[in-house]
Coordinates of C-alpha atoms in Angstrom, one line a residue:
Chain A
M1 CA -36.2 140.7 108.7
T2 CA -38.8 139.0 110.5
R3 CA -37.4 136.4 112.7
L4 CA -38.4 132.2 112.8
R5 CA -41.5 132.1 115.0
R6 CA -41.5 128.7 115.2
L7 CA -39.2 125.7 114.3
N8 CA -42.6 123.8 113.1
P9 CA -42.9 119.9 112.2
T10 CA -42.9 120.4 108.8
L11 CA -39.6 123.1 108.2
L12 CA -37.2 120.3 110.5
I13 CA -38.2 117.7 108.4
G14 CA -37.9 119.5 106.1
L15 CA -33.9 120.0 106.6
A16 CA -33.4 116.8 108.5
M17 CA -34.0 115.6 105.1
L18 CA -31.4 118.0 103.5
A19 CA -28.6 117.0 105.4
L20 CA -29.3 113.3 104.6
L21 CA -29.5 114.6 101.2
S22 CA -25.9 116.9 101.8
L23 CA -24.1 113.5 103.4
F24 CA -25.4 110.9 100.7
V25 CA -23.8 113.7 97.8
G26 CA -21.1 114.7 99.5
L27 CA -20.0 111.7 100.6
G28 CA -20.3 110.8 96.5
Q29 CA -17.5 113.6 95.8
V30 CA -15.0 111.1 97.9
W31 CA -16.6 107.5 97.9
T32 CA -18.1 106.3 96.4
P33 CA -19.2 101.8 96.3
H34 CA -17.6 101.5 93.1
D35 CA -16.2 103.6 90.4
P36 CA -19.2 106.4 88.3
F37 CA -17.2 105.6 84.9
R38 CA -15.3 102.1 85.5
I39 CA -17.0 100.1 82.4
D40 CA -17.4 97.2 82.6
Y41 CA -19.2 94.8 80.1
G42 CA -18.5 92.0 81.0
N43 CA -21.2 93.6 84.3
T44 CA -23.4 94.4 82.1
L45 CA -27.8 95.4 83.3
Q46 CA -26.6 93.0 86.9
P47 CA -30.2 93.4 89.3
P48 CA -29.4 95.1 92.5
S49 CA -27.1 92.5 94.4
L50 CA -25.2 92.6 97.2
S51 CA -22.3 93.9 95.8
H52 CA -24.3 96.9 93.3
W53 CA -27.0 97.7 95.4
F54 CA -29.4 99.3 92.3
G55 CA -27.6 97.0 90.2
T56 CA -26.1 98.3 86.8
D57 CA -26.5 100.4 84.0
D58 CA -25.8 99.0 79.7
L59 CA -22.0 100.0 80.0
G60 CA -22.1 97.5 83.7
R61 CA -20.8 100.8 85.3
D62 CA -22.6 100.8 88.8
V63 CA -26.0 102.5 89.2
A64 CA -26.0 103.9 93.0
S65 CA -21.8 105.0 92.2
R66 CA -23.6 106.8 89.5
V67 CA -26.5 108.3 91.6
M68 CA -24.5 109.5 94.4
A69 CA -21.7 111.2 92.0
G70 CA -24.4 112.5 90.1
G71 CA -26.0 114.3 92.6
L72 CA -24.2 117.0 93.0
V73 CA -23.7 118.0 89.5
D74 CA -27.9 118.5 89.9
L75 CA -27.5 120.0 93.9
R76 CA -25.4 123.0 91.7
V77 CA -27.3 123.3 88.9
A78 CA -30.6 124.0 90.8
L79 CA -29.2 126.1 93.8
I80 CA -27.0 128.9 91.0
C81 CA -29.9 128.1 88.3
V82 CA -32.5 129.8 91.2
A83 CA -29.6 131.6 93.7
A84 CA -28.5 134.2 90.6
P85 CA -31.7 135.0 88.7
A86 CA -32.9 135.9 92.9
I87 CA -30.1 138.2 93.0
L88 CA -31.0 140.1 90.3
G89 CA -34.6 140.0 90.1
A90 CA -34.5 140.9 93.5
A91 CA -32.4 143.6 92.0
I92 CA -34.7 144.3 89.2
G93 CA -38.1 144.6 91.1
A94 CA -37.1 146.4 94.0
L95 CA -36.2 149.1 91.5
S96 CA -39.1 148.8 90.3
G97 CA -41.6 149.1 92.8
Y98 CA -38.9 152.0 94.9
V99 CA -38.9 154.3 92.2
G100 CA -42.1 153.8 90.5
G101 CA -43.1 155.3 87.8
R102 CA -42.2 155.1 83.5
V103 CA -39.6 152.9 84.8
D104 CA -41.0 150.5 86.4
T105 CA -44.4 150.5 84.0
V106 CA -41.8 149.9 81.6
I107 CA -39.8 146.6 83.4
M108 CA -43.4 146.3 84.4
R109 CA -44.3 145.2 80.9
I110 CA -41.4 143.7 80.2
T111 CA -41.9 140.7 83.1
D112 CA -46.1 140.6 81.2
I113 CA -44.6 139.5 78.2
F114 CA -42.4 137.7 79.1
W115 CA -45.0 135.7 81.9
A116 CA -47.3 134.5 78.5
F117 CA -43.9 132.9 77.7
P118 CA -44.4 128.9 79.3
F119 CA -40.8 128.4 81.4
H120 CA -39.7 125.2 79.2
V121 CA -40.2 126.2 75.7
L122 CA -38.3 129.1 76.8
V123 CA -35.5 127.9 78.4
I124 CA -35.1 124.5 76.0
A125 CA -35.4 127.6 73.0
I126 CA -32.5 129.6 75.1
V127 CA -30.4 126.2 75.7
G128 CA -31.2 124.8 71.7
V129 CA -30.0 128.4 70.3
L130 CA -26.4 128.2 73.2
G131 CA -26.1 124.7 72.6
P132 CA -26.1 122.9 75.6
G133 CA -24.0 122.9 78.5
E134 CA -23.6 123.7 82.4
F135 CA -22.6 127.8 81.3
N136 CA -25.6 127.3 79.0
L137 CA -27.8 127.3 81.7
Y138 CA -27.6 129.2 84.2
L139 CA -27.7 131.0 81.8
A140 CA -30.6 130.2 79.6
F141 CA -32.2 130.1 84.0
L142 CA -30.8 134.0 84.4
L143 CA -32.9 135.6 81.5
V144 CA -35.5 132.5 82.6
N145 CA -36.3 133.0 86.4
W146 CA -35.7 136.6 87.3
I147 CA -39.9 137.3 86.1
S148 CA -40.8 135.5 88.7
F149 CA -38.5 137.3 91.5
A150 CA -38.7 140.5 90.5
R151 CA -43.0 140.7 90.5
I152 CA -42.3 139.2 93.9
V153 CA -40.3 141.4 95.5
R154 CA -41.6 144.6 93.1
G155 CA -45.3 144.0 94.9
E156 CA -44.0 144.3 98.5
V157 CA -42.0 147.0 98.2
L158 CA -44.8 149.0 96.4
V159 CA -47.2 148.4 100.1
L160 CA -44.1 148.8 102.2
R161 CA -42.9 151.8 101.0
E162 CA -45.7 154.1 101.8
L163 CA -45.5 152.4 104.8
E164 CA -44.6 154.4 108.8
F165 CA -41.3 152.9 109.6
V166 CA -40.2 154.0 106.0
Q167 CA -41.7 157.4 106.0
A168 CA -39.8 157.6 109.9
A169 CA -35.7 156.7 107.8
R170 CA -36.6 159.7 105.1
S171 CA -37.8 162.2 108.0
F172 CA -35.5 161.8 108.6
G173 CA -32.7 162.3 105.6
G174 CA -31.8 158.9 104.3
T175 CA -31.0 158.6 101.3
D176 CA -33.3 156.7 98.7
R177 CA -29.8 153.6 98.7
H178 CA -30.0 153.6 102.5
I179 CA -34.0 153.3 103.1
V180 CA -34.2 150.5 99.9
A181 CA -31.4 148.1 101.3
R182 CA -31.5 148.7 104.7
H183 CA -35.5 149.6 105.5
V184 CA -36.7 147.8 102.6
L185 CA -35.2 145.0 100.6
P186 CA -34.6 142.9 104.1
N187 CA -38.2 143.3 105.0
A188 CA -38.7 142.3 100.7
V189 CA -37.1 139.7 100.8
T190 CA -39.5 137.6 103.2
P191 CA -41.6 136.1 100.3
A192 CA -39.2 135.7 98.0
I193 CA -37.1 133.1 99.9
V194 CA -40.2 131.0 100.8
Y195 CA -40.9 131.0 96.7
A196 CA -37.1 130.8 95.6
M197 CA -37.7 127.3 97.7
A198 CA -40.8 125.7 95.7
D199 CA -38.8 126.8 92.4
V200 CA -36.0 124.7 93.2
V201 CA -38.0 122.4 93.0
L202 CA -39.3 123.6 89.8
T203 CA -35.8 124.1 88.9
I204 CA -34.6 120.5 89.1
L205 CA -37.1 119.0 87.2
A206 CA -36.0 121.3 84.9
V207 CA -32.7 120.6 84.5
T208 CA -33.0 117.4 84.9
S209 CA -36.2 117.1 81.9
L210 CA -33.4 119.2 79.1
S211 CA -30.8 116.5 80.7
F212 CA -32.8 113.9 79.6
L213 CA -33.5 115.2 76.4
G214 CA -30.3 115.8 75.3
L215 CA -30.2 119.4 76.5
G216 CA -28.3 120.0 79.4
I217 CA -25.6 118.2 80.8
Q218 CA -24.0 115.7 78.4
P219 CA -22.4 112.8 78.6
P220 CA -21.0 110.9 80.3
T221 CA -21.0 113.0 83.4
P222 CA -23.4 110.7 85.9
E223 CA -26.4 113.8 85.6
W224 CA -30.1 111.9 87.3
G225 CA -31.5 113.2 83.9
L226 CA -29.1 111.8 82.0
M227 CA -29.4 108.2 83.7
I228 CA -33.1 108.4 83.3
S229 CA -32.7 108.7 79.4
D230 CA -29.9 106.5 79.7
G231 CA -31.7 103.4 81.3
R232 CA -35.5 104.1 79.2
E233 CA -35.1 102.0 76.4
F234 CA -33.7 99.6 78.5
L235 CA -37.5 100.0 81.0
F236 CA -38.6 96.3 80.7
D237 CA -34.9 94.6 81.5
A238 CA -33.5 97.1 83.9
W239 CA -36.4 99.1 85.3
W240 CA -33.3 99.6 87.7
I241 CA -31.7 102.1 86.2
A242 CA -34.0 104.6 85.5
T243 CA -35.6 104.0 88.9
C244 CA -33.0 104.6 91.0
P245 CA -32.0 108.8 90.2
G246 CA -35.8 109.3 89.4
L247 CA -36.3 108.4 92.6
A248 CA -33.5 110.6 93.9
I249 CA -34.6 113.3 92.7
I250 CA -38.9 113.6 94.3
Y251 CA -36.6 112.7 97.2
T252 CA -34.7 116.5 96.5
G253 CA -37.8 117.8 95.3
V254 CA -40.0 116.2 98.5
T255 CA -36.9 117.8 101.1
F256 CA -36.6 121.2 99.0
A257 CA -40.8 121.5 99.0
L258 CA -40.4 121.1 102.8
I259 CA -38.6 123.5 103.6
G260 CA -39.9 126.0 101.5
E261 CA -43.9 124.8 102.7
G262 CA -41.9 125.0 106.5
L263 CA -40.6 128.4 105.7
D264 CA -43.8 129.8 105.1
T265 CA -45.4 128.9 107.4
A266 CA -42.5 130.1 110.1
L267 CA -42.3 133.3 108.7
R268 CA -44.9 134.8 107.3
P269 CA -46.8 137.4 109.2
K270 CA -49.6 135.7 111.4
G271 CA -52.9 137.5 111.6
Chain B
M1 CA -69.9 142.0 78.0
V2 CA -69.7 142.6 74.7
G3 CA -67.7 145.5 75.4
Y4 CA -65.7 143.4 78.1
I5 CA -64.3 140.9 75.2
F6 CA -63.6 144.1 72.5
K7 CA -61.7 145.9 75.0
R8 CA -59.7 142.1 76.0
L9 CA -58.8 141.6 72.4
F10 CA -57.6 145.0 71.4
Q11 CA -55.6 145.1 74.7
L12 CA -54.4 141.3 72.7
V13 CA -52.7 143.5 70.0
P14 CA -49.3 144.4 71.6
V15 CA -49.5 141.6 73.5
L16 CA -48.9 139.3 70.7
L17 CA -46.3 142.4 69.5
G18 CA -44.7 142.4 72.6
I19 CA -44.4 138.5 72.1
T20 CA -42.6 138.3 68.4
L21 CA -40.0 141.0 69.8
A22 CA -38.5 139.5 72.6
C23 CA -38.3 136.4 71.3
F24 CA -36.8 138.3 68.2
F25 CA -34.7 139.7 70.3
L26 CA -33.5 137.8 73.2
L27 CA -33.4 134.9 70.6
R28 CA -30.6 136.9 68.8
A29 CA -28.7 138.7 71.1
L30 CA -27.6 135.4 73.0
P31 CA -23.4 134.2 71.7
G32 CA -24.5 131.2 69.7
D33 CA -24.7 131.4 65.9
P34 CA -27.4 129.8 64.2
A35 CA -25.9 129.1 61.0
T36 CA -22.4 127.5 62.2
L37 CA -24.5 125.9 65.2
L38 CA -26.0 124.8 61.4
L39 CA -23.5 123.9 59.6
G40 CA -21.2 122.6 62.4
A41 CA -17.5 121.5 61.9
R42 CA -18.7 121.5 58.0
G43 CA -18.7 124.3 57.0
G44 CA -16.1 126.1 55.9
P45 CA -16.6 130.6 56.3
E46 CA -17.7 131.1 53.0
E47 CA -20.6 128.3 53.8
V48 CA -21.7 130.2 57.3
A49 CA -21.5 133.5 54.9
L50 CA -23.4 132.3 52.6
L51 CA -26.0 130.3 54.7
K52 CA -26.6 134.0 57.1
Q53 CA -27.3 134.9 53.6
R54 CA -29.7 133.0 53.1
L55 CA -32.0 133.2 56.4
G56 CA -31.4 137.2 56.5
L57 CA -28.5 136.7 59.0
D58 CA -26.3 139.4 57.8
L59 CA -29.3 141.9 57.5
P60 CA -29.1 145.1 60.1
L61 CA -31.7 144.0 63.5
W62 CA -33.7 145.9 62.6
R63 CA -34.4 144.9 59.3
Q64 CA -34.7 141.1 60.2
Y65 CA -37.1 142.0 62.6
W66 CA -39.4 144.0 59.7
L67 CA -38.9 141.0 57.8
F68 CA -39.7 138.8 60.4
L69 CA -42.7 140.5 61.4
G70 CA -43.9 140.1 56.9
D71 CA -43.5 136.0 57.7
I72 CA -46.1 136.8 60.0
G73 CA -47.6 139.1 58.5
S74 CA -48.5 136.8 55.3
G75 CA -49.0 133.9 57.7
T76 CA -46.0 132.0 56.6
L77 CA -44.3 132.7 60.3
G78 CA -40.8 132.0 58.3
R79 CA -39.4 129.1 56.8
S80 CA -38.4 125.8 58.2
V81 CA -34.3 125.0 56.8
V82 CA -34.9 121.2 57.5
H83 CA -37.8 121.3 56.2
G84 CA -38.3 124.1 53.3
R85 CA -41.5 124.1 54.2
A86 CA -43.6 127.3 56.2
V87 CA -43.9 127.0 59.4
S88 CA -47.2 127.8 60.0
E89 CA -48.2 124.9 57.6
L90 CA -45.4 122.2 60.2
V91 CA -47.9 123.9 63.4
L92 CA -51.1 123.4 62.0
E93 CA -50.0 119.7 61.0
R94 CA -48.9 119.3 64.4
L95 CA -51.1 121.6 66.5
P96 CA -54.7 119.4 66.8
A97 CA -51.8 116.2 68.5
T98 CA -51.6 119.1 70.8
L99 CA -54.4 120.9 72.1
W100 CA -56.1 117.7 72.2
L101 CA -53.9 116.6 75.0
V102 CA -53.5 120.3 76.4
A103 CA -57.2 120.2 76.9
Y104 CA -58.0 116.3 77.6
S105 CA -54.7 117.0 80.3
T106 CA -57.3 120.9 81.8
I107 CA -60.1 118.1 81.9
I108 CA -59.1 115.7 84.4
A109 CA -56.7 118.2 85.6
V110 CA -60.6 120.3 86.8
I111 CA -61.6 115.9 88.0
L112 CA -58.5 115.9 90.2
T113 CA -58.6 119.3 91.4
V114 CA -61.9 120.2 92.5
P115 CA -62.1 117.5 94.7
L116 CA -60.0 116.8 96.3
A117 CA -59.5 121.3 97.3
L118 CA -62.8 120.9 98.5
L119 CA -62.0 117.6 100.8
S120 CA -58.6 119.4 101.3
A121 CA -60.1 122.6 102.3
V122 CA -63.3 121.1 104.6
E123 CA -61.0 118.8 106.3
R124 CA -58.3 121.4 107.7
D125 CA -55.6 119.8 108.7
K126 CA -57.6 117.0 109.9
P127 CA -55.9 113.7 108.2
V128 CA -57.5 113.8 105.1
D129 CA -56.0 117.4 104.4
V130 CA -52.4 115.9 104.9
L131 CA -52.4 112.9 103.4
I132 CA -53.4 115.1 100.4
K133 CA -51.1 118.1 101.2
L134 CA -48.1 114.8 101.4
V135 CA -49.4 112.6 97.8
F136 CA -49.2 116.1 95.7
T137 CA -45.9 117.9 97.2
I138 CA -44.2 114.3 96.3
L139 CA -46.2 114.9 92.9
L140 CA -44.9 118.0 92.7
A141 CA -41.5 116.4 92.9
I142 CA -41.9 113.7 90.9
P143 CA -40.0 114.3 87.3
S144 CA -43.1 113.8 84.4
F145 CA -40.5 111.9 82.0
W146 CA -39.7 109.8 84.9
L147 CA -44.4 109.2 86.2
G148 CA -44.4 109.1 82.1
L149 CA -41.9 106.3 81.3
V150 CA -43.1 104.7 85.3
L151 CA -47.1 104.9 83.8
V152 CA -45.4 103.2 80.5
V153 CA -44.6 100.4 82.3
M154 CA -46.9 99.6 84.5
L155 CA -50.2 100.4 82.1
A156 CA -48.7 99.5 78.8
I157 CA -46.2 96.9 79.5
W158 CA -47.1 95.3 82.1
L159 CA -50.5 95.7 82.1
P160 CA -51.2 96.0 78.7
L161 CA -54.2 98.7 79.5
F162 CA -52.6 101.8 76.8
P163 CA -50.0 102.2 74.1
T164 CA -46.9 102.3 74.9
S165 CA -46.7 105.6 72.2
G166 CA -48.8 107.0 68.7
Y167 CA -52.0 109.2 69.0
G168 CA -54.6 107.1 66.6
E169 CA -57.3 107.8 64.8
G170 CA -61.1 108.6 65.1
F171 CA -62.2 110.4 69.4
L172 CA -61.9 107.1 70.9
S173 CA -59.1 105.5 69.6
R174 CA -57.3 109.1 70.6
L175 CA -58.6 108.5 74.2
H176 CA -57.4 106.2 75.1
H177 CA -53.9 106.3 73.4
L178 CA -53.8 109.8 74.9
T179 CA -54.7 109.0 78.3
L180 CA -51.2 108.4 79.8
P181 CA -49.7 111.3 78.5
A182 CA -52.2 113.8 79.9
L183 CA -52.8 112.1 83.3
V184 CA -49.1 112.1 83.2
I185 CA -49.5 116.4 83.0
A186 CA -53.3 116.4 84.9
L187 CA -50.4 115.3 87.6
A188 CA -48.1 117.6 87.0
T189 CA -50.9 120.3 87.0
A190 CA -53.1 119.1 89.9
S191 CA -50.2 118.8 92.5
L192 CA -50.0 122.6 91.9
T193 CA -53.3 124.2 91.6
I194 CA -54.6 121.4 94.4
R195 CA -53.2 123.9 97.0
S196 CA -54.0 127.2 95.2
L197 CA -57.8 126.2 95.0
R198 CA -57.6 124.5 98.8
S199 CA -56.5 129.2 99.9
G200 CA -59.1 130.2 97.8
I201 CA -62.1 127.9 99.4
L202 CA -60.5 128.0 102.7
N203 CA -61.2 132.0 101.7
V204 CA -65.2 131.9 100.8
L205 CA -65.6 129.2 103.7
G206 CA -64.2 132.0 105.9
S207 CA -66.6 134.5 104.0
D208 CA -68.8 136.7 105.4
Y209 CA -72.2 135.5 103.6
V210 CA -71.4 132.0 104.5
T211 CA -71.1 132.4 107.6
T212 CA -74.5 134.6 107.0
A213 CA -75.7 131.6 105.5
R214 CA -75.0 129.2 108.4
A215 CA -76.4 132.0 110.7
K216 CA -80.3 131.9 108.9
G217 CA -80.3 127.7 109.5
N218 CA -78.7 126.5 106.6
G219 CA -77.4 123.4 107.3
T220 CA -73.6 122.3 106.1
N221 CA -75.3 120.0 102.9
R222 CA -76.7 123.6 101.7
T223 CA -74.0 125.8 102.5
M224 CA -71.5 123.8 100.6
R225 CA -74.3 123.2 97.6
V226 CA -75.2 126.4 97.6
H227 CA -73.5 129.0 98.4
V228 CA -69.6 127.2 98.3
L229 CA -69.3 124.8 95.4
P230 CA -70.5 126.7 92.5
N231 CA -67.7 130.2 93.5
A232 CA -65.7 126.9 94.2
L233 CA -66.5 126.3 90.4
I234 CA -66.1 129.4 89.5
S235 CA -62.7 130.0 90.9
S236 CA -61.3 127.2 89.8
I237 CA -61.2 128.7 86.0
S238 CA -59.2 131.5 86.9
V239 CA -57.0 128.8 89.1
L240 CA -56.3 126.8 86.0
G241 CA -56.2 129.4 84.0
A242 CA -53.2 131.2 85.5
H243 CA -51.6 127.4 85.3
T244 CA -52.8 127.4 81.1
S245 CA -48.3 127.9 80.8
W246 CA -47.2 125.5 82.8
I247 CA -49.2 122.9 81.1
I248 CA -48.0 123.8 77.2
G249 CA -44.1 124.1 78.5
G250 CA -45.1 120.3 80.0
T251 CA -45.8 118.8 76.7
V252 CA -42.8 119.8 75.0
V253 CA -41.2 116.7 77.2
I254 CA -44.2 114.4 77.6
E255 CA -45.0 114.7 73.7
T256 CA -41.3 113.6 73.8
V257 CA -42.1 110.8 75.8
F258 CA -44.0 109.6 74.4
A259 CA -43.5 110.9 71.4
L260 CA -46.4 111.4 69.7
P261 CA -47.4 114.3 66.9
G262 CA -47.7 117.8 68.1
L263 CA -45.6 121.5 68.5
G264 CA -44.2 119.7 71.4
S265 CA -42.2 116.9 70.2
L266 CA -41.5 119.5 66.5
F267 CA -40.2 121.6 69.0
V268 CA -38.0 118.8 70.1
E269 CA -36.6 118.4 66.9
S270 CA -35.8 121.7 65.6
I271 CA -33.7 122.3 68.0
F272 CA -31.9 119.3 67.6
A273 CA -31.8 120.1 64.3
R274 CA -30.0 123.7 64.8
D275 CA -34.4 124.7 62.7
Y276 CA -33.6 128.3 63.4
P277 CA -36.6 129.3 62.4
M278 CA -38.3 127.2 63.8
I279 CA -37.7 127.9 66.9
Q280 CA -38.0 131.6 66.6
G281 CA -41.7 130.5 64.9
L282 CA -42.4 127.9 67.2
T283 CA -41.6 129.9 70.3
I284 CA -44.4 132.6 69.6
V285 CA -46.5 130.0 68.8
F286 CA -46.0 128.3 72.1
A287 CA -47.0 132.2 73.8
V288 CA -49.5 133.1 71.3
L289 CA -51.4 129.6 72.5
V290 CA -50.7 131.2 76.1
V291 CA -52.4 135.1 75.4
L292 CA -55.2 132.6 74.0
I293 CA -56.4 130.3 76.4
N294 CA -55.0 132.7 78.7
L295 CA -57.9 135.2 77.0
A296 CA -60.6 132.8 76.3
T297 CA -60.7 131.4 80.5
D298 CA -60.8 135.3 81.0
I299 CA -63.8 135.2 79.2
A300 CA -65.5 132.3 81.3
Y301 CA -64.7 133.5 84.2
A302 CA -66.0 136.7 82.9
L303 CA -69.4 135.4 82.0
A304 CA -68.8 133.8 85.7
D305 CA -68.7 135.6 87.7
P306 CA -70.7 139.5 86.9
R307 CA -67.2 141.3 88.9
I308 CA -64.8 140.3 87.2
R309 CA -66.3 143.0 83.9
L310 CA -66.4 146.1 86.4
D311 CA -62.3 145.7 86.1

């Protein structure tokens, strides 16, 4: 396993931002300034104030509380939508690269074809057929997202399997399973981990856009994309409804982008 | 060159066939049942069976695929359940808006990418480079639908420079209407392409021929103009080509935000209408668009860089 060469400032800032984000979202599960679900018709479209930090929405619900409570859904969906396909893709990529031959050709042709479909289009088509909902998002992203990971890991494995230490393990009589699990995969996953962090950013954007379009998380669950969609009608009179969840998405995205970049610097072999 | 183009066109055949196969079987393999979804709560078992028969969903899968290929061969791509018209007719009506948007946002993306990537590479690790990286890291994290709404409020409502939605008539009016949506897609694209082009230019800057050019006594300006810039422009073709799929995917959400009559908004409408043949046909049309644009960029790249044709 490649060791962390140095903790660079980018990585540290990213991790600090992640700690703050976790605190914000974690706190949102146990305490929010107001009940995120409580409708209050006497208090609709109130601008930000001391009692409502980010104002209230068209149903009088507290925007700040909803942004806090909504973070968990988005983070959970984004992380699972990256982690599950990453594991599947890494396994397929390792198999493809290590076994080679016809298996590799077939798997690579499949990824080539899927590569032609724009990511958003394929995810939306799958969710469209399955119907909206959190579980269907997982399925859609699993079916689409594994491809990048398979390609990255395969590329690494192709190089690694010819290297001396793998040849040495083989000459010592190591089984294929042992060699892949102990020697090849641990070395091949580094670029996949770096890519996964960048992919979290794109996945959060995709998940919130699906919810924005009405194809992801369904109301009344507080969710950032959904809140932006709610606030859309009131952009001119009540800009805060759509602005605050938007800023939360940007903060989350920048956090993972910085971690990805920092990990890239820390893990990339020198030279 | 002609040989290269023919070779590439010939390679297209299995890819296109693969796209139809992948789209067809992926959407069929999903647990959802289009007939039940389409009828919703209204449909009893008899209605569902009738609709299945009408859509050909009661046939064996290979028969359905064969009929589907027939629809593609005849140029209709199937028949929309909601509109009762050929999918291809509706696609052709909506295609111009999407092509406009793709072309316009690509042009803005190039205008943003090339100078900023050059500046970033030349000033590597200096304040300008760090600033460009920071700005585009934030831009990468901005949801495009949100940025679209923010720009509408700022540049269409507060400062009424651009229309809030619509597509316009005539060349100039169209450019005017599409500026905001194209800008949103271009900013999202540039946040990825600047990074790739920057590392491409850094490779050029470290290459032997640039060192040779410098050793011959060329000044920085001449080296940049004669040796670095042309190669950077050529790599920008391939960098943008690699992001075609991203740009086209972006149109789906942005067309909906700006109410543009393109393929993307048609796609979202079809999803809500549960118009299964439309969803299937449009998914293929999007993939074919990506493949064709990639082919065009590859050919442009081969024209600009003779070494490619040898591959």
